[in-house]
Amino acid sequence: MPKTDSFLPSNLVTGLPSPKAITSDKSTSYKTHIAQDDTFQNKFEALGVSTDLGASFLAGMVTLFGAGGYLVFARLGKQHVEGAVCLEIATEKVSLGPRHIEPVNVSADAFDSKNATHVVVGIVFGVKVVFGARLPSQEDKLQTQHQMDTKLSSLRSWLDRRTSATTSSNIDHAPLDTLDEHLDDMNYAIFSDLTDWERIYNLSVKDKSELMNDLPNALKRADYGRGDPIAYSLVPIEYMRLMLGVPSHQQAPVQQPAGALLRQFIHFFDQWQEVERDIKNFQEKRMTATLPCTDPVINLLERTLKAKSSMRDGFREALKHARGAADPNDALTRILHKYCTSTESPKAVQEILAKEAGDSEFKAGVTGNGGQYTDFAGAQRAVSVRSNIYIKYSTEDMKREKTSWEANQRIIYNLLKRNPGDYLVAVAECKPKQLAFNKARVTFYSRGEATIHDMLDNVDLVDQAFARYDAKSLDTTGCHHPTNRRPVSLACPGKNCNQNTLCSWTCYKCRVPLKYSDEFIYCDCGRAPTKAYSWQCNSDNHGSGFTKYRLSKLGPNLQALGSYKEVNILLLGEMGVGKSTFINAFYNYIFLRDA
């Protein structure tokens, strides 16, 4: 009965039919199939489950037992990858031949049931055994999956040889045990139709080998070697009427939903399962990092499971209605669209997790490198007690504007990386009403006053190479900058910095390019002797400290500095407007100002 995937207690054949009506083939055969991962789609293919039957299972309409228990065996997290090898041993095939059934042997009430939709015309007896395998996941996911694929292929070959030896009564253990060393880093579970093997967890390679040695005896115990029904062949009931010549009651044929639509549901349930693992992994990472879950994540797993259960209920009712309906796809399409677009859909949950994971990573990066994470009130308190502080302000809505959000993140990371310890870096999560601007920004405060409102407008102040003087050596007695001053362009003395890369240096305090002349370095702060400076370039390799130059190397490098590049200025104007007067005045100013 495909509407509900259940069997009705009714017989088609009665009396003593012709020997050709029901035939039996007792030749033993086996086959193996690999499930390369633990998606429902791969599991269904490995077990020989059709799309229709798989949909019924996901809708909660099928009771599982034996090897079918493998379908509900699922990883809880992403610490492992999972696959399986499915072994099917067929011991007997019983077939019904409708053309050899006489009318006298057709049950009078066989076609009276309004619920019957199909007739069983074949049964395969035997056993199915699923060898599930788990392998610890490595950082390189592709490499881990490649290792799993290789090991599953080896396991399949091993099972093929073992099963062949078992079914032919020619067991040879010698060439089979050598392969176990290659497979001993996996954990195994068995799901089987065999009574003593129905569900066995946490098996080692040795345990698995011992069970395979017992396979012949286990088969004998399974209904005296026959086993259980492992596959059925069905034909529509109207088709059976035609073959038997039984008058039709004009019962409408059962319409089945489109296979492509049902496969979309199967894929959707796979997405549900994957997102459950993502939530659990995220929560475990937050606990490890001792970071509290934010509002969007609290009870996210509970809400997701509730939405999944609600969808399964809706899917079950829609599937029952669809089988036999005039338009079997309409109700299912509406259910799929409803849950694909809901706020608890796998896609929506993944977006929440991705955002929260990014926030968690940023928060850990800030606090792990000496910064602070606070709210608006905490930021205001920090401004009042710190002399120099950079604060990144943002709200939840501002995070959606990725360009400015990511640019300000880079500024914060750069400030943390280069902080020698004389300023604080903080990130403030604010409410919309607390801020008068609509984009994230980093503000610099000095002595309680905002001196740079938006560092994004002054990003060069973060990315420059800085030189810092010893305050005791600074001369501020109104000295003029000499006319022969030259821009300071030197390689950084940092031990991890590239000595072949010249940097243009800026004063760490006034942020003005440095000039050199007569053993002094000049900026808007004043001047200081060259030996009073320490240096910090903007290379990622430099670190947060300032490095002193060896005087034996600094002096010659400064003496070798080049002059400013010449700049040609073209003055245009009519005759008599004062072009020559301006040029002469400008020349005299440059020539005489330091006289």
PDB file of N, CA and C in Angstrom, residues 297-346:
ATOM      1  N   VAL A 297      21.355  33.225  19.140  1.00  0.00           N
ATOM      2  CA  VAL A 297      21.815  31.834  19.195  1.00  0.00           C
ATOM      3  C   VAL A 297      21.187  31.067  20.352  1.00  0.00           C
ATOM      4  N   ILE A 298      20.761  31.786  21.381  1.00  0.00           N
ATOM      5  CA  ILE A 298      20.160  31.113  22.533  1.00  0.00           C
ATOM      6  C   ILE A 298      18.932  30.315  22.073  1.00  0.00           C
ATOM      7  N   ASN A 299      18.896  29.051  22.446  1.00  0.00           N
ATOM      8  CA  ASN A 299      17.787  28.145  22.092  1.00  0.00           C
ATOM      9  C   ASN A 299      17.635  27.947  20.585  1.00  0.00           C
ATOM     10  N   LEU A 300      18.699  28.255  19.811  1.00  0.00           N
ATOM     11  CA  LEU A 300      18.603  28.094  18.358  1.00  0.00           C
ATOM     12  C   LEU A 300      18.396  26.632  17.984  1.00  0.00           C
ATOM     13  N   LEU A 301      19.107  25.720  18.660  1.00  0.00           N
ATOM     14  CA  LEU A 301      18.949  24.298  18.357  1.00  0.00           C
ATOM     15  C   LEU A 301      17.529  23.840  18.671  1.00  0.00           C
ATOM     16  N   GLU A 302      17.003  24.280  19.796  1.00  0.00           N
ATOM     17  CA  GLU A 302      15.635  23.895  20.165  1.00  0.00           C
ATOM     18  C   GLU A 302      14.635  24.411  19.134  1.00  0.00           C
ATOM     19  N   ARG A 303      14.809  25.653  18.694  1.00  0.00           N
ATOM     20  CA  ARG A 303      13.891  26.218  17.703  1.00  0.00           C
ATOM     21  C   ARG A 303      14.016  25.495  16.367  1.00  0.00           C
ATOM     22  N   THR A 304      15.252  25.124  16.017  1.00  0.00           N
ATOM     23  CA  THR A 304      15.477  24.428  14.750  1.00  0.00           C
ATOM     24  C   THR A 304      14.834  23.045  14.765  1.00  0.00           C
ATOM     25  N   LEU A 305      15.008  22.311  15.859  1.00  0.00           N
ATOM     26  CA  LEU A 305      14.411  20.976  15.965  1.00  0.00           C
ATOM     27  C   LEU A 305      12.884  21.055  15.963  1.00  0.00           C
ATOM     28  N   LYS A 306      12.355  22.091  16.585  1.00  0.00           N
ATOM     29  CA  LYS A 306      10.902  22.271  16.591  1.00  0.00           C
ATOM     30  C   LYS A 306      10.389  22.541  15.181  1.00  0.00           C
ATOM     31  N   ALA A 307      11.115  23.381  14.430  1.00  0.00           N
ATOM     32  CA  ALA A 307      10.714  23.672  13.047  1.00  0.00           C
ATOM     33  C   ALA A 307      10.826  22.424  12.178  1.00  0.00           C
ATOM     34  N   LYS A 308      11.875  21.625  12.413  1.00  0.00           N
ATOM     35  CA  LYS A 308      12.052  20.392  11.645  1.00  0.00           C
ATOM     36  C   LYS A 308      10.919  19.413  11.934  1.00  0.00           C
ATOM     37  N   SER A 309      10.533  19.292  13.203  1.00  0.00           N
ATOM     38  CA  SER A 309       9.432  18.398  13.568  1.00  0.00           C
ATOM     39  C   SER A 309       8.123  18.872  12.949  1.00  0.00           C
ATOM     40  N   SER A 310       7.918  20.184  12.951  1.00  0.00           N
ATOM     41  CA  SER A 310       6.705  20.736  12.345  1.00  0.00           C
ATOM     42  C   SER A 310       6.673  20.460  10.846  1.00  0.00           C
ATOM     43  N   MET A 311       7.828  20.583  10.212  1.00  0.00           N
ATOM     44  CA  MET A 311       7.878  20.310   8.777  1.00  0.00           C
ATOM     45  C   MET A 311       7.608  18.832   8.497  1.00  0.00           C
ATOM     46  N   ARG A 312       8.162  17.947   9.332  1.00  0.00           N
ATOM     47  CA  ARG A 312       7.929  16.516   9.119  1.00  0.00           C
ATOM     48  C   ARG A 312       6.437  16.196   9.220  1.00  0.00           C
ATOM     49  N   ASP A 313       5.760  16.807  10.190  1.00  0.00           N
ATOM     50  CA  ASP A 313       4.314  16.581  10.325  1.00  0.00           C
ATOM     51  C   ASP A 313       3.574  17.068   9.080  1.00  0.00           C
ATOM     52  N   GLY A 314       3.943  18.269   8.616  1.00  0.00           N
ATOM     53  CA  GLY A 314       3.291  18.800   7.423  1.00  0.00           C
ATOM     54  C   GLY A 314       3.604  17.987   6.190  1.00  0.00           C
ATOM     55  N   PHE A 315       4.839  17.514   6.103  1.00  0.00           N
ATOM     56  CA  PHE A 315       5.257  16.688   4.968  1.00  0.00           C
ATOM     57  C   PHE A 315       4.497  15.372   4.957  1.00  0.00           C
ATOM     58  N   ARG A 316       4.297  14.777   6.137  1.00  0.00           N
ATOM     59  CA  ARG A 316       3.590  13.493   6.218  1.00  0.00           C
ATOM     60  C   ARG A 316       2.150  13.636   5.727  1.00  0.00           C
ATOM     61  N   GLU A 317       1.458  14.657   6.187  1.00  0.00           N
ATOM     62  CA  GLU A 317       0.069  14.845   5.769  1.00  0.00           C
ATOM     63  C   GLU A 317      -0.021  15.183   4.285  1.00  0.00           C
ATOM     64  N   ALA A 318       0.905  16.020   3.807  1.00  0.00           N
ATOM     65  CA  ALA A 318       0.887  16.388   2.383  1.00  0.00           C
ATOM     66  C   ALA A 318       1.205  15.185   1.507  1.00  0.00           C
ATOM     67  N   LEU A 319       2.110  14.312   1.992  1.00  0.00           N
ATOM     68  CA  LEU A 319       2.487  13.136   1.211  1.00  0.00           C
ATOM     69  C   LEU A 319       1.323  12.151   1.121  1.00  0.00           C
ATOM     70  N   LYS A 320       0.621  11.952   2.232  1.00  0.00           N
ATOM     71  CA  LYS A 320      -0.551  11.076   2.204  1.00  0.00           C
ATOM     72  C   LYS A 320      -1.604  11.611   1.240  1.00  0.00           C
ATOM     73  N   HIS A 321      -1.806  12.913   1.289  1.00  0.00           N
ATOM     74  CA  HIS A 321      -2.804  13.525   0.407  1.00  0.00           C
ATOM     75  C   HIS A 321      -2.367  13.461  -1.049  1.00  0.00           C
ATOM     76  N   ALA A 322      -1.064  13.627  -1.276  1.00  0.00           N
ATOM     77  CA  ALA A 322      -0.558  13.684  -2.654  1.00  0.00           C
ATOM     78  C   ALA A 322      -0.698  12.348  -3.362  1.00  0.00           C
ATOM     79  N   ARG A 323      -0.533  11.253  -2.636  1.00  0.00           N
ATOM     80  CA  ARG A 323      -0.612   9.935  -3.256  1.00  0.00           C
ATOM     81  C   ARG A 323      -2.076   9.593  -3.533  1.00  0.00           C
ATOM     82  N   GLY A 324      -2.457   9.776  -4.766  1.00  0.00           N
ATOM     83  CA  GLY A 324      -3.828   9.530  -5.169  1.00  0.00           C
ATOM     84  C   GLY A 324      -4.580  10.787  -5.512  1.00  0.00           C
ATOM     85  N   ALA A 325      -3.978  11.952  -5.272  1.00  0.00           N
ATOM     86  CA  ALA A 325      -4.650  13.212  -5.588  1.00  0.00           C
ATOM     87  C   ALA A 325      -4.553  13.507  -7.076  1.00  0.00           C
ATOM     88  N   ALA A 326      -5.453  14.364  -7.543  1.00  0.00           N
ATOM     89  CA  ALA A 326      -5.434  14.740  -8.963  1.00  0.00           C
ATOM     90  C   ALA A 326      -4.145  15.472  -9.310  1.00  0.00           C
ATOM     91  N   ASP A 327      -3.686  16.334  -8.395  1.00  0.00           N
ATOM     92  CA  ASP A 327      -2.413  17.036  -8.576  1.00  0.00           C
ATOM     93  C   ASP A 327      -1.522  16.680  -7.392  1.00  0.00           C
ATOM     94  N   PRO A 328      -0.733  15.600  -7.510  1.00  0.00           N
ATOM     95  CA  PRO A 328       0.031  15.111  -6.363  1.00  0.00           C
ATOM     96  C   PRO A 328       1.174  16.022  -5.937  1.00  0.00           C
ATOM     97  N   ASN A 329       1.523  17.027  -6.728  1.00  0.00           N
ATOM     98  CA  ASN A 329       2.690  17.854  -6.416  1.00  0.00           C
ATOM     99  C   ASN A 329       2.332  19.178  -5.748  1.00  0.00           C
ATOM    100  N   ASP A 330       1.074  19.594  -5.836  1.00  0.00           N
ATOM    101  CA  ASP A 330       0.690  20.931  -5.385  1.00  0.00           C
ATOM    102  C   ASP A 330       0.931  21.127  -3.889  1.00  0.00           C
ATOM    103  N   ALA A 331       0.357  20.245  -3.061  1.00  0.00           N
ATOM    104  CA  ALA A 331       0.479  20.405  -1.608  1.00  0.00           C
ATOM    105  C   ALA A 331       1.929  20.285  -1.162  1.00  0.00           C
ATOM    106  N   LEU A 332       2.664  19.364  -1.760  1.00  0.00           N
ATOM    107  CA  LEU A 332       4.068  19.188  -1.397  1.00  0.00           C
ATOM    108  C   LEU A 332       4.890  20.419  -1.752  1.00  0.00           C
ATOM    109  N   THR A 333       4.621  21.004  -2.899  1.00  0.00           N
ATOM    110  CA  THR A 333       5.352  22.206  -3.310  1.00  0.00           C
ATOM    111  C   THR A 333       5.113  23.341  -2.328  1.00  0.00           C
ATOM    112  N   ARG A 334       3.868  23.487  -1.864  1.00  0.00           N
ATOM    113  CA  ARG A 334       3.549  24.551  -0.916  1.00  0.00           C
ATOM    114  C   ARG A 334       4.256  24.329   0.424  1.00  0.00           C
ATOM    115  N   ILE A 335       4.308  23.078   0.879  1.00  0.00           N
ATOM    116  CA  ILE A 335       5.003  22.769   2.138  1.00  0.00           C
ATOM    117  C   ILE A 335       6.495  23.084   2.010  1.00  0.00           C
ATOM    118  N   LEU A 336       7.088  22.677   0.908  1.00  0.00           N
ATOM    119  CA  LEU A 336       8.520  22.908   0.708  1.00  0.00           C
ATOM    120  C   LEU A 336       8.826  24.405   0.681  1.00  0.00           C
ATOM    121  N   HIS A 337       8.010  25.166  -0.026  1.00  0.00           N
ATOM    122  CA  HIS A 337       8.232  26.615  -0.115  1.00  0.00           C
ATOM    123  C   HIS A 337       8.072  27.272   1.258  1.00  0.00           C
ATOM    124  N   LYS A 338       7.089  26.812   2.022  1.00  0.00           N
ATOM    125  CA  LYS A 338       6.836  27.397   3.342  1.00  0.00           C
ATOM    126  C   LYS A 338       8.059  27.282   4.238  1.00  0.00           C
ATOM    127  N   TYR A 339       8.662  26.104   4.281  1.00  0.00           N
ATOM    128  CA  TYR A 339       9.769  25.901   5.209  1.00  0.00           C
ATOM    129  C   TYR A 339      11.115  26.346   4.640  1.00  0.00           C
ATOM    130  N   CYS A 340      11.218  26.426   3.334  1.00  0.00           N
ATOM    131  CA  CYS A 340      12.456  26.956   2.733  1.00  0.00           C
ATOM    132  C   CYS A 340      12.595  28.452   2.983  1.00  0.00           C
ATOM    133  N   THR A 341      11.475  29.136   3.150  1.00  0.00           N
ATOM    134  CA  THR A 341      11.495  30.589   3.319  1.00  0.00           C
ATOM    135  C   THR A 341      11.242  31.017   4.759  1.00  0.00           C
ATOM    136  N   SER A 342      11.161  30.074   5.684  1.00  0.00           N
ATOM    137  CA  SER A 342      10.892  30.429   7.079  1.00  0.00           C
ATOM    138  C   SER A 342      12.162  30.941   7.755  1.00  0.00           C
ATOM    139  N   THR A 343      11.983  31.582   8.905  1.00  0.00           N
ATOM    140  CA  THR A 343      13.130  32.128   9.647  1.00  0.00           C
ATOM    141  C   THR A 343      13.940  31.033  10.326  1.00  0.00           C
ATOM    142  N   GLU A 344      13.409  29.812  10.385  1.00  0.00           N
ATOM    143  CA  GLU A 344      14.154  28.684  10.954  1.00  0.00           C
ATOM    144  C   GLU A 344      14.585  27.691   9.878  1.00  0.00           C
ATOM    145  N   SER A 345      14.567  28.099   8.623  1.00  0.00           N
ATOM    146  CA  SER A 345      15.025  27.209   7.553  1.00  0.00           C
ATOM    147  C   SER A 345      16.527  26.987   7.692  1.00  0.00           C
ATOM    148  N   PRO A 346      17.059  25.890   7.155  1.00  0.00           N
ATOM    149  CA  PRO A 346      18.507  25.666   7.232  1.00  0.00           C
ATOM    150  C   PRO A 346      19.323  26.843   6.714  1.00  0.00           C
TER     151      PRO A 346
END
